Structure formats: structure tokens, C-alpha cells
Coordinates of C-alpha atoms and ligand atoms in Angstrom, one line a residue:
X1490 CA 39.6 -36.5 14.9
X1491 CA 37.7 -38.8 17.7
X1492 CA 39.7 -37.1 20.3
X1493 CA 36.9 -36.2 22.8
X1494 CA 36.3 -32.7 23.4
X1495 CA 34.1 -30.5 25.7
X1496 CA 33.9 -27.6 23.2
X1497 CA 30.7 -27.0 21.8
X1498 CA 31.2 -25.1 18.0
X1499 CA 29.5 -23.1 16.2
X1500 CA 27.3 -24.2 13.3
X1501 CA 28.2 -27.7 13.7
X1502 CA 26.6 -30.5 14.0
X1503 CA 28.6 -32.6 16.4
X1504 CA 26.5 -35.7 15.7
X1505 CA 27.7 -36.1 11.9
X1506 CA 31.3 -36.9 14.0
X1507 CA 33.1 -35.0 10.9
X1508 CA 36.8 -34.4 11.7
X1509 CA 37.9 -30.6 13.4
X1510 CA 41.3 -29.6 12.6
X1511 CA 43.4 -28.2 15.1
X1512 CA 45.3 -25.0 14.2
X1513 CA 48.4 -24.0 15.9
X1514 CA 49.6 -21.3 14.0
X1515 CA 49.1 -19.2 10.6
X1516 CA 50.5 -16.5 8.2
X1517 CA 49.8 -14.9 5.4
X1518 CA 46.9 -17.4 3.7
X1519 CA 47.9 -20.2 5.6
X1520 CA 46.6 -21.7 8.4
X1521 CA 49.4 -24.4 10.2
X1522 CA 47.4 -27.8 11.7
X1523 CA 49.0 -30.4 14.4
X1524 CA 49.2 -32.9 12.1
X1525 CA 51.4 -31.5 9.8
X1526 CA 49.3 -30.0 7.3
X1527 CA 49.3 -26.3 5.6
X1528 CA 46.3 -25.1 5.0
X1529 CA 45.0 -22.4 2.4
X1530 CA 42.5 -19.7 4.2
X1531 CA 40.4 -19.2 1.0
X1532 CA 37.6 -17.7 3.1
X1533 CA 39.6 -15.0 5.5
X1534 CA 38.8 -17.5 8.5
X1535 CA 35.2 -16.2 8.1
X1536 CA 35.2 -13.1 6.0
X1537 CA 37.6 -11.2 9.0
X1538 CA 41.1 -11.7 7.7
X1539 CA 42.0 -9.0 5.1
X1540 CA 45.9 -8.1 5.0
X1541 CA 47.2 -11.6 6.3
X1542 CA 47.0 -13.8 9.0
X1543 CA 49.7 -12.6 12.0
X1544 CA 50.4 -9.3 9.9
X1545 CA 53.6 -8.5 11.7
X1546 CA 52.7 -4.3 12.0
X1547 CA 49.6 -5.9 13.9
X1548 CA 50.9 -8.4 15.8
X1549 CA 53.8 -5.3 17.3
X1550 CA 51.0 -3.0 18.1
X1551 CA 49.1 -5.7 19.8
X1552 CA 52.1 -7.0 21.7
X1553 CA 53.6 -3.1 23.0
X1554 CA 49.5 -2.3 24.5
X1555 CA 49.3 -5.3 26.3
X1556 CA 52.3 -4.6 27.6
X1557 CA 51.2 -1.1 28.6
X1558 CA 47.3 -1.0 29.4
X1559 CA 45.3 -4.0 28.8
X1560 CA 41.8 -3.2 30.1
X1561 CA 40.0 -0.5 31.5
X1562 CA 36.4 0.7 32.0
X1563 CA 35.0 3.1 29.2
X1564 CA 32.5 4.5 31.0
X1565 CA 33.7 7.8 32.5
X1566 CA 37.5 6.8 31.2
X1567 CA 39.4 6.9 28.0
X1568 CA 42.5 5.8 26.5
X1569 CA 44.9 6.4 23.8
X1570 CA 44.7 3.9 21.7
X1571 CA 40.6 4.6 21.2
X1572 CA 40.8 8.2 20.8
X1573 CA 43.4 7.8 18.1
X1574 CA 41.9 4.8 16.6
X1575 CA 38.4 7.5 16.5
X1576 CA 40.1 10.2 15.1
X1577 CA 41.6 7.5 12.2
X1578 CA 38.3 6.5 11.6
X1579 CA 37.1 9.8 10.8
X1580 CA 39.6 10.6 8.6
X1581 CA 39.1 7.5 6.2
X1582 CA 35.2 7.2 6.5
X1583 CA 32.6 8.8 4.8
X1584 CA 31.8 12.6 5.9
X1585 CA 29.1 13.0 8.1
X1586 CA 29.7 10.1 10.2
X1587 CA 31.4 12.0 13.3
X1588 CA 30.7 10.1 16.5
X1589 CA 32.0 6.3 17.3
X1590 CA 30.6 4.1 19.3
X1591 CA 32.6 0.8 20.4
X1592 CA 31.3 -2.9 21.3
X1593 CA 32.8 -6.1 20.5
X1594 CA 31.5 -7.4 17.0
X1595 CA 29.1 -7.0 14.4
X1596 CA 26.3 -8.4 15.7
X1597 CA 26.4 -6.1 19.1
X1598 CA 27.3 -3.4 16.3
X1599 CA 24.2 -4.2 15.1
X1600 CA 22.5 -3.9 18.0
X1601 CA 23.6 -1.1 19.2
X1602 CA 22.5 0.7 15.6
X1603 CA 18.8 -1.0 16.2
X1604 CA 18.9 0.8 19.8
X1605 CA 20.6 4.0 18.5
X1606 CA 17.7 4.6 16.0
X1607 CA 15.3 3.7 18.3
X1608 CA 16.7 6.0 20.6
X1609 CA 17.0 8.8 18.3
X1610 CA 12.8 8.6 18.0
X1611 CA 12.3 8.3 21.4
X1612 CA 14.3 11.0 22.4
X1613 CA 12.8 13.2 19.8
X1614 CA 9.2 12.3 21.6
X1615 CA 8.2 10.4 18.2
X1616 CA 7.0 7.0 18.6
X1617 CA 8.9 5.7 15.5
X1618 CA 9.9 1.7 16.0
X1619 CA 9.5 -0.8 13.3
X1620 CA 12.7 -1.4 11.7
X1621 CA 12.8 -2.3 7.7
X1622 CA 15.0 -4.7 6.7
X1623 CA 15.9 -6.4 3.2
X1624 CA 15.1 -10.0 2.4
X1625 CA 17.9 -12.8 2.4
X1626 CA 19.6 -10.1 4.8
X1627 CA 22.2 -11.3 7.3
X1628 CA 22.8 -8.9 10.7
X1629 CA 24.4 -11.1 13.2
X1630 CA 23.2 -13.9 15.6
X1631 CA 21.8 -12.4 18.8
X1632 CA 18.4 -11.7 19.0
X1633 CA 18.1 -8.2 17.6
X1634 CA 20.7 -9.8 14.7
X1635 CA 18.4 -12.8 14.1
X1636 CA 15.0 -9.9 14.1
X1637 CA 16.3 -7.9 11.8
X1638 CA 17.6 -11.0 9.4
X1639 CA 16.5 -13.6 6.9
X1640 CA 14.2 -16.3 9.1
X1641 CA 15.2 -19.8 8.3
X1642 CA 16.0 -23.0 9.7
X1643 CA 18.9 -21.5 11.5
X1644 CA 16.8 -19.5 13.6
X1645 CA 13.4 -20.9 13.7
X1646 CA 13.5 -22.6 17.1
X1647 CA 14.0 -19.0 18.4
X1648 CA 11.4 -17.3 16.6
X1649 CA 9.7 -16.2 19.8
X1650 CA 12.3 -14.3 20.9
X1651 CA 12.1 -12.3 17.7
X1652 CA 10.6 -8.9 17.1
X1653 CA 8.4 -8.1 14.1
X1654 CA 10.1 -6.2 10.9
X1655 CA 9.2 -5.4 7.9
X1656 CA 10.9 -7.0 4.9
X1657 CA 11.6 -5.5 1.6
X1658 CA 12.1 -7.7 -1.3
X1659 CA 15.4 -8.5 -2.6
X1660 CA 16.0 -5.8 -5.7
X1661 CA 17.0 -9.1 -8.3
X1662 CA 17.9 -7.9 -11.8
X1663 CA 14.7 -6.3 -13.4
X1664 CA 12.5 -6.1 -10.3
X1665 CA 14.5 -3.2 -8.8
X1666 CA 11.4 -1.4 -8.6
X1667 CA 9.6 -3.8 -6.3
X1668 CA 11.7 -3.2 -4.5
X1669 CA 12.3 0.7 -4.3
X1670 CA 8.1 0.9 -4.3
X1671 CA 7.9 -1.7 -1.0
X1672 CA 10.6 0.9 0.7
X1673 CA 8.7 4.0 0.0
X1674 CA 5.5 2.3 0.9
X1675 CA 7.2 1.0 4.1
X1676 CA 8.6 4.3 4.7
X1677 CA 5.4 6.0 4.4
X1678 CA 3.9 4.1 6.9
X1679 CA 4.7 7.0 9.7
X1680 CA 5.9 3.7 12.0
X1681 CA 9.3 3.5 10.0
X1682 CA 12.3 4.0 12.6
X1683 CA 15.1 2.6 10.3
X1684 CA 16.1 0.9 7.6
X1685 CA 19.2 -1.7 8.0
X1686 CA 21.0 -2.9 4.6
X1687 CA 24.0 -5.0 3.8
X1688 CA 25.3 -2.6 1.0
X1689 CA 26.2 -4.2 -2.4
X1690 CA 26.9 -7.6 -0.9
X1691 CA 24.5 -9.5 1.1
X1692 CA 27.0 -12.5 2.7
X1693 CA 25.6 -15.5 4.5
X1694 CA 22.4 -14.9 2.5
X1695 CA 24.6 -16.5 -0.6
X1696 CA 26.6 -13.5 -1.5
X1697 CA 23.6 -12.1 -3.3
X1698 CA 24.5 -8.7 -4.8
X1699 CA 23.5 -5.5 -6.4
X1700 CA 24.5 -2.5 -7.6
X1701 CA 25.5 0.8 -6.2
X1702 CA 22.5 3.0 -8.2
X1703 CA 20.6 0.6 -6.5
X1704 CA 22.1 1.7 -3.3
X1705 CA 21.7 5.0 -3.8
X1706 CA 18.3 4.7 -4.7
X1707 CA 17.4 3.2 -1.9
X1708 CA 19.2 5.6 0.7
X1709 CA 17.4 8.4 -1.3
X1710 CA 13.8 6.4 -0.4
X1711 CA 14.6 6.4 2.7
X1712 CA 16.3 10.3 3.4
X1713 CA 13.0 11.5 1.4
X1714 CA 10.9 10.3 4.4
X1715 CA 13.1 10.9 7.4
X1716 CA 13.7 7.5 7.9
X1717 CA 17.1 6.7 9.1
X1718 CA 19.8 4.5 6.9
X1719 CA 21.8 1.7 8.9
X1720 CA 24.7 0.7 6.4
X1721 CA 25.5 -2.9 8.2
X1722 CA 29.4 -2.8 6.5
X1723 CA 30.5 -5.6 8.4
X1724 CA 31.6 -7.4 5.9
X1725 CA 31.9 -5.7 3.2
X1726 CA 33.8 -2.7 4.8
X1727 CA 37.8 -2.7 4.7
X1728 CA 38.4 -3.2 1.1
X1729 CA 36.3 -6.2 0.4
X1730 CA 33.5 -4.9 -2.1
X1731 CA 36.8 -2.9 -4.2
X1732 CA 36.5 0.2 -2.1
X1733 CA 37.0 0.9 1.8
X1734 CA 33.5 1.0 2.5
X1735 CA 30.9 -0.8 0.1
X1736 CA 28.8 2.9 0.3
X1737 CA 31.6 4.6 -1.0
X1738 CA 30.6 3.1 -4.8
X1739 CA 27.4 4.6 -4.6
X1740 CA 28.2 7.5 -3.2
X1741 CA 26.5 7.2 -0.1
X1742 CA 26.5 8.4 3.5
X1743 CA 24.4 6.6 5.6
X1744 CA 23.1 7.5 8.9
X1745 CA 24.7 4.7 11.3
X1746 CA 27.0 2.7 10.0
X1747 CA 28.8 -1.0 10.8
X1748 CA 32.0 -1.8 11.1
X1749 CA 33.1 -5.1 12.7
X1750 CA 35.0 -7.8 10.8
X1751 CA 38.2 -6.6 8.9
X1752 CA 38.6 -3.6 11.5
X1753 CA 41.4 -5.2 13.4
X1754 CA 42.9 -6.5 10.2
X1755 CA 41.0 -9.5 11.4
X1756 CA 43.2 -10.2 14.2
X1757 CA 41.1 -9.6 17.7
X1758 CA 37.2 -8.9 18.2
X1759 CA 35.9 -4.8 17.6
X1760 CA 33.2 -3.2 15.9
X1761 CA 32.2 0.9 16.2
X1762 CA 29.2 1.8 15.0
X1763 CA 29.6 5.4 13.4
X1764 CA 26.9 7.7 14.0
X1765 CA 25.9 11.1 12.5
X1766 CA 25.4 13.9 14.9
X1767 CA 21.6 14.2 14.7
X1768 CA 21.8 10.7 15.9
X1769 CA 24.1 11.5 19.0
X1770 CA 22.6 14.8 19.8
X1771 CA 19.2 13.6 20.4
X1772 CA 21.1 11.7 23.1
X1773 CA 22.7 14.7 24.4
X1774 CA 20.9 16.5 27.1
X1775 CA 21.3 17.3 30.9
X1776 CA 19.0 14.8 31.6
X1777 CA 20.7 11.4 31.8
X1778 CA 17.7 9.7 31.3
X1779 CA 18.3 10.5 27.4
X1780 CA 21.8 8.7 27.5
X1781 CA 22.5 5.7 25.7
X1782 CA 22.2 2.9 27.5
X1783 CA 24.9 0.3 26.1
X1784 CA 27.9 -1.0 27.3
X1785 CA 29.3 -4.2 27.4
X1786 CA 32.8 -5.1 29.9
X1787 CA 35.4 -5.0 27.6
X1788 CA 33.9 -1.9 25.2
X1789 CA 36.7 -0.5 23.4
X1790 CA 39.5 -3.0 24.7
X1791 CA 42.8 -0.9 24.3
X1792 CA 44.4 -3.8 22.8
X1793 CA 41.8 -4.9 20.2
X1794 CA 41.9 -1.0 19.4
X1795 CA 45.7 -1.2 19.1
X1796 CA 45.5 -3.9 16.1
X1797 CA 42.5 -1.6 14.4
X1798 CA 44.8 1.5 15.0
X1799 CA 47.6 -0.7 12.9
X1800 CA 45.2 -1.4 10.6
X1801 CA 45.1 2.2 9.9
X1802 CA 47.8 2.6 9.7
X1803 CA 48.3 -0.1 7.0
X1804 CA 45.4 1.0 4.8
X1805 CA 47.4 4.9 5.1
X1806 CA 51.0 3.7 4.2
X1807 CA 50.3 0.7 2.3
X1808 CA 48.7 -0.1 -1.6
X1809 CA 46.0 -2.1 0.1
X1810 CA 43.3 -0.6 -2.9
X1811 CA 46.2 -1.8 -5.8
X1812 CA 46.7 -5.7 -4.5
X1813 CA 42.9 -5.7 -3.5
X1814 CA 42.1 -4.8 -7.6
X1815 CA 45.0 -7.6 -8.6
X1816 CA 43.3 -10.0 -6.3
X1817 CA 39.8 -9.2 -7.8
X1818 CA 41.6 -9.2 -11.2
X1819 CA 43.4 -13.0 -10.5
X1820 CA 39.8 -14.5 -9.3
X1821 CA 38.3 -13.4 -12.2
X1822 CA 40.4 -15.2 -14.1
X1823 CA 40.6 -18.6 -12.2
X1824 CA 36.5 -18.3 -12.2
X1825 CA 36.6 -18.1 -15.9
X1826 CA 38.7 -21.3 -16.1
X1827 CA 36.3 -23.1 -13.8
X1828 CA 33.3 -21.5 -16.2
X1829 CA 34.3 -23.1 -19.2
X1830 CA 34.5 -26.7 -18.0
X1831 CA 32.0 -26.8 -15.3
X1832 CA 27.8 -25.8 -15.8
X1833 CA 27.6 -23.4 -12.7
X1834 CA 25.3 -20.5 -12.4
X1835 CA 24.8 -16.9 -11.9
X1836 CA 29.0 -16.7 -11.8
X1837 CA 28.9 -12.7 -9.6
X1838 CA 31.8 -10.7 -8.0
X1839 CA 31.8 -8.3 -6.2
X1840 CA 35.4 -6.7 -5.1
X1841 CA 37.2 -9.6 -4.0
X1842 CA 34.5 -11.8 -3.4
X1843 CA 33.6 -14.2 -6.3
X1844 CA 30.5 -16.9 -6.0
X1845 CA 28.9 -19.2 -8.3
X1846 CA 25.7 -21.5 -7.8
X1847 CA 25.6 -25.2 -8.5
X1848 CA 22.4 -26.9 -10.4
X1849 CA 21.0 -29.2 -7.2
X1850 CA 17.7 -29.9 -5.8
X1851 CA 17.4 -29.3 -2.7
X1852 CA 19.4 -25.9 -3.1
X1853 CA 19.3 -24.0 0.5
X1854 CA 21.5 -23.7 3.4
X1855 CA 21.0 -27.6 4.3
X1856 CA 21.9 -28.9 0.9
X1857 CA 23.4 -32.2 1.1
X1858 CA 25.8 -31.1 -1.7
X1859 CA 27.7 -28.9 1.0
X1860 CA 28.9 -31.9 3.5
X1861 CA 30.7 -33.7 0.5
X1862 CA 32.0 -30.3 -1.1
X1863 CA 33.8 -29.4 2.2
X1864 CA 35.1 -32.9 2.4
X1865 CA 36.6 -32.6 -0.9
X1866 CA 38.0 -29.3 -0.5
X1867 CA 39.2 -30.2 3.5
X1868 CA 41.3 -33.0 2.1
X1869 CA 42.5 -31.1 -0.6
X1870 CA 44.3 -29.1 2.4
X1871 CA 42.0 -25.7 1.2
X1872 CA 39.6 -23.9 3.6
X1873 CA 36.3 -23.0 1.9
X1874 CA 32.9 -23.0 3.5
X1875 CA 30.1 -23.7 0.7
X1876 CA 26.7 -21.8 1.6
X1877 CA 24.1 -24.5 0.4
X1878 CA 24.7 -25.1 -3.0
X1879 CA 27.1 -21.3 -3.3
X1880 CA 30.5 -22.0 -3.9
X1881 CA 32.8 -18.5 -2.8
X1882 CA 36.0 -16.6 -2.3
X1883 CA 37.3 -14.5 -0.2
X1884 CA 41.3 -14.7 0.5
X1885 CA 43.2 -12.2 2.4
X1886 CA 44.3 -10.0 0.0
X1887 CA 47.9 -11.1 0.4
X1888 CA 46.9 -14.2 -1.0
X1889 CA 49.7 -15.6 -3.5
X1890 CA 49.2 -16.2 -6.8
X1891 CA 50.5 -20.2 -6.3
X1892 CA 48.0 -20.3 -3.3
X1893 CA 45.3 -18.9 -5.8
X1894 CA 45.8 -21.5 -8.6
X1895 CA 45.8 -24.2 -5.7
X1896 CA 42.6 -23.0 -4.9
X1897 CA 41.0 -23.5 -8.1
X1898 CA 42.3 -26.6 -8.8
X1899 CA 40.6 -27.4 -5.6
X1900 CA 37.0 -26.5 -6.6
X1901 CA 38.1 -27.8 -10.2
X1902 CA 38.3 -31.4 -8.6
X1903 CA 36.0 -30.9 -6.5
X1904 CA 33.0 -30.2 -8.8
X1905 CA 34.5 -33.0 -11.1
X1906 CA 34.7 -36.0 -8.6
X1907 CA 31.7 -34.7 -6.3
X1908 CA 29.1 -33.7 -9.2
X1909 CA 30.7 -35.5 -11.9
X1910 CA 30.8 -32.4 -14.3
X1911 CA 34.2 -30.9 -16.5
Ligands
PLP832 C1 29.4 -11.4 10.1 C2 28.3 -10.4 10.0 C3 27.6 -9.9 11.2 C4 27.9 -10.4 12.5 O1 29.2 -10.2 13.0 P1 29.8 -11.1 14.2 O2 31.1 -10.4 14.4 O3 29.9 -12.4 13.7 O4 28.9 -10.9 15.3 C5 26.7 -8.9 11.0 N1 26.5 -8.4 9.8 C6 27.1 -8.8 8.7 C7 26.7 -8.2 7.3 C8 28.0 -9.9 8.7 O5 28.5 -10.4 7.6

């Protein structure tokens, strides 16, 4: 499309001119563009769509708030639709995790975990700060996001901005315990605040992923030292992993934990962080000096809490667990197919996310392989975002099984006419 815009994107790079589609409308796993074209949304428009585009339970419950209360200030005030949507939460999330705390999306979720933990030391009069992190991690784009995630080319030019971490190694099959010795060395370092950790699934590091024991170990590295446990579920919370929450497989309860993404169905922005109460009662005092200081204008907007409340309500009345194991079940299948005639690597699922790696090399995020891979698979009418030289899934879970097979047949012509394999 030449049509000149004054919109700036995200994570492109207007100079390559390459064309933007304009959506006017979607449902289900289809996104609807101007010119006439129906589009499959093979990656949840960005990892947030889980029951469907325009779900109509959540489109209702958006449409009756707005109606009712749009906006108000949360400090000082409250409103329905966040106190029910806080009670929900506690009802489905793991035990333990008793106090919610709203913002706007992960990466503010994020960093209002980073200050929560750091809060929790200070308050406590220990002068605990450096935050541990995992390698290839991914926590969000604002600064505290960018600190506390893999550094790279997407965030080198800010590097100034960013505050010192340290990182733990990625726990790759049979170096698990590098891994679980650099924690409990990092831990025992008496400076160890937190620890923050994508659990099973690390995303836009190149859905890298591990198992729960691994988890578990981990959170039992870090409970052995006092060293809090940030479970950054953003992703891989509301079903996506095979379970509600990711930490659920490994039996864990975390500390503070994420929840952004798929918490409105996908439909409008909202993260909570969940808290446990040591966390919010070394903030409770007379002196409000020891309050947490976070807010942002549109904290717990009623009508973002009104989709998430219908999104509840969907994961209490519906079989979202049964279609999300079909889905897993159907993906395994068409990845199979693309196995056997095409040489890709380290094939990995996790829940309803699938990925493989292609053989190039100059692997990494700026791979030239991903430009003609999204050309391909844009004029094959199917929405997938390759990461570098990763090829994933990650439909709604209402995804059809016609819509399914179109999408394999998309990366089936795509790896033959682009790298000339099957
Ligand atoms: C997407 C993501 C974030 C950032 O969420 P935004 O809503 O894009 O700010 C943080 N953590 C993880 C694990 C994510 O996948």
C-alpha cells in the first residue's frame, strides 16, 4: 500500500516500503481487510487473542459497561466490575496469590512486579535490589521491560537507560544444572531482590522452552534463599502452555505473578499483577510513605475489566481446557506433515504453541530469511510473524480445522518456493 500515512508502527521498518494491510473487521480466526481479503490470525494478533476475535459474550459485556461507567479514578475509588473481576481471579489462580494489582499491559505488569519486590526489601529495611533474570528472556519494552530482558539489536541504542541484572543461563537440555548452580550462586549473593521468569515458554526469545521440574526447581532455588519469584505469565497464562497458568504444570506458586495478554480474551489492554500477602503487607502501614507508588490514568479501566470479567466467565462455563488439548492435538499433527518433507529443526510444543527452526546462516532476529517468509505467507492471505529464522503457531483456540490445514499448506509452500526444500 503507498497510501501515505502519518502512523509510525511498531517493529517496522518503514523504509523497506513493504505493504500494511488495513483491517476493518474480524471473527473467530479471521481478520477482514479493505481490499477484500480474509485473513487467517495464525498468531492470536500477537499472542493476545485466545477464545476468538469479537467473542460475542465479550463484545456484550464490553458494550453494557460503556454504557454504564466508562472511567474513573482508582485511587481512593472502586468499581464493580474490578472487584468482581478480583474476586474471579482468585478463584481460578494459584493459592497464595491474594492481592491484585491493576495497570495496562504486560510490560507495566512487569514493572510494577520489579517495583513491588523492590518495595518489599525496602520496606523491610533490607537493602535487597539486583534483580535475576534468565537469558533469551522477554519482559516487555519499557525500560524496566528492556533491563530485565535479553539485550540485542532491538534494544541496544537504549542501553544506557538500562539497569544492571544478573543473567542466568538458559537451562538447554543437559545443562539444567548450569543453570540451577548460577541461581543458587546468584541467590546467595545477599544482593538478590527477585528473580523474574517466563515459565515453560520463553516467547519473543524464539519460543524456547523447558520443562515444569525445571520450573520447580528453580522456584525451590530461589524460596531456599528468601529471594522472591516473579512468574511473568503474560503469555503463557490463559490456556496457552495446556493449563491456565504455565505454573500450574509444575506445581508452582510464585510470589508475584503476570498476567496481561489473554486476560481480556484478547480484546482491550489489562494486566494485574497478583501479589502474595507478605508482598502487600510490607506495604501496609500507617505511614504512607510505605505505600506503593504506581498508578497510571486509566488503572483498572471498568470497561477493559468488563471483557476480563467475560473472560471468566467463559473459562467457568465453557470447555476452553478440552478445545485448547484438540487444538494442541490438530498442530501436532499438521507439524508432523510439514516434518516429513521439509529439514527443519528442534520441531517443540508447548500447549498450543508449536515452533520449528530453519537451517540459515545468519540465524537471529534480523535474518533475511524472515522478510521473504512473511511475504510468502502475507500473500498466501495467512498471518504469521517468523522470529528470525523460528517459524510458530499460536491460533485462537477456536481456530477451525479448515483454517488449520490452510495454514500448513501455507508454511508448506512457503518453505518449498522460499528455501527450496520438500
Ligand atoms: C508480550 C509480553 C510482555 C509485554 O506485554 P505488552 O502487553 O506487550 O506490554 C511481557 N512479558 C511477556 C512474557 C510477553 O510475552
Amino acid at each position: 500500500m503507498s497510501r501515505r500515512s502519518p502512523v509510525w508502527h511498531p517493529f517496522t521498518q518503514h523504509g523497506l516500503n513493504e505493504p500494511i494491510p488495513l483491517v476493518e473487521r474480524a471473527e473467530g480466526a479471521a481478520l477482514y481487510t479493505a481490499d477484500g481479503r480474509r485473513v487467517i490470525d495464525a498468531i492470536s494478533s500477537w499472542w493476545v487473542t485466545t477464545h476468538g476475535h469479537n467473542h460475542p459474550r465479550i463484545v456484550a459485556a464490553i458494550r453494557e459497561q460503556a454504557e454504564r461507567l466508562d472511567q474513573v479514578i482508582f485511587a481512593g475509588w472502586t468499581h464493580e466490575p474490578a472487584e468482581a473481576l478480583a474476586r474471579g481471579l482468585l478463584e481460578i489462580m494459584p493459592g497464595g496469590l491474594d492481592h491484585v494489582f491493576f495497570s495496562d499491559s504486560g510490560s507495566t505488569s512487569v514493572e510494577v512486579a520489579l517495583k513491588m519486590a523492590l518495595g518489599f526489601w525496602g520496606n523491610r529495611g533490607e537493602g535487597r535490589h539486583r534483580i535475576l533474570v534468565m537469558q533469551h528472556s522477554y519482559h516487555g519494552d519499557t525500560v524496566g521491560g528492556m533491563s530485565v530482558g535479553e539485550r540485542g539489536v532491538y534494544n541496544r541504542a537504549y542501553s544506557p537507560l538500562l539497569f544492571d541484572v544478573e543473567t542466568i543461563p538458559f537451562p538447554h537440555p543437559g545443562s539444567e544444572q548450569e543453570t540451577y548452580d548460577a541461581l543458587d550462586a546468584a541467590c546467595a549473593g545477599g544482593d538478590a531482590a527477585a528473580f523474574i521468569v517466563e515459565p515453560l515458554l520463553l516467547g519473543a526469545g524464539g519460543m524456547l522452552m523447558y520443562p515444569p521440574a525445571v520450573l520447580a526447581e528453580m522456584r525451590a532455588i530461589c524460596a531456599r534463599h528468601g529471594v522472591l519469584f516473579i512468574a511473568d505469565e503474560v503469555m503463557t497464562g490463559w490456556g496457552r502452555t495446556g493449563t491456565l497458568t504455565a505454573c500450574e504444570q509444575a506445581g508452582v506458586v510464585p510470589d508475584i505473578m503476570c498476567l496481561a495478554k489473554g486476560l481480556t480474551g484478547g480484546s482491550m489492554p489489562l494486566a494485574v499483577t497478583l501479589a502474595s500477602a507478605p508482598i502487600y503487607e510490607a506495604h501496609l502501614s500507617q505511614d504512607r510513605a510505605r505505600m506503593f507508588f504506581h498508578s497510571s490514568s486509566f488503572t483498572a479501566n471498568p470497561i477493559a475489566c468488563a471483557a476480563a470479567g467475560a473472560n471468566l466467565a467463559i473459562w467457568r462455563e465453557e470447555p476452553v481446557l478440552a478445545r485448547v488439548a484438540r487444538l494442541a492435538e490438530r498442530e501436532a499433527e499438521g507439524f508432523a506433515r510439514i516434518a516429513e518433507r521439509h529439514p527443519v529443526k528442534n520441531l517443540r510444543q508447548c500447549g498450543t504453541v508449536i515452533a520449528f527452526d530453519l537451517e540459515v546462516a545468519d540465524a537471529g532476529y534480523l535474518s533475511q530469511l524472515g522478510p521473504r517468509l512473511l511475504a510468502s505467507f502475507r500473500e498466501q492471505d495467512v498471518l504469521l510473524r517468523p522470529l528470525g529464522n523460528t517459524i510458530y503457531l499460536m491460533p485462537p483456540y477456536c481456530i477451525s480445522d479448515a483454517d488449520l490445514d490452510t495454514v500448513f499448506a501455507a508454511i508448506d509452500h512457503a518453505l518449498t518456493s522460499v528455501i527450496g526444500s520438500g
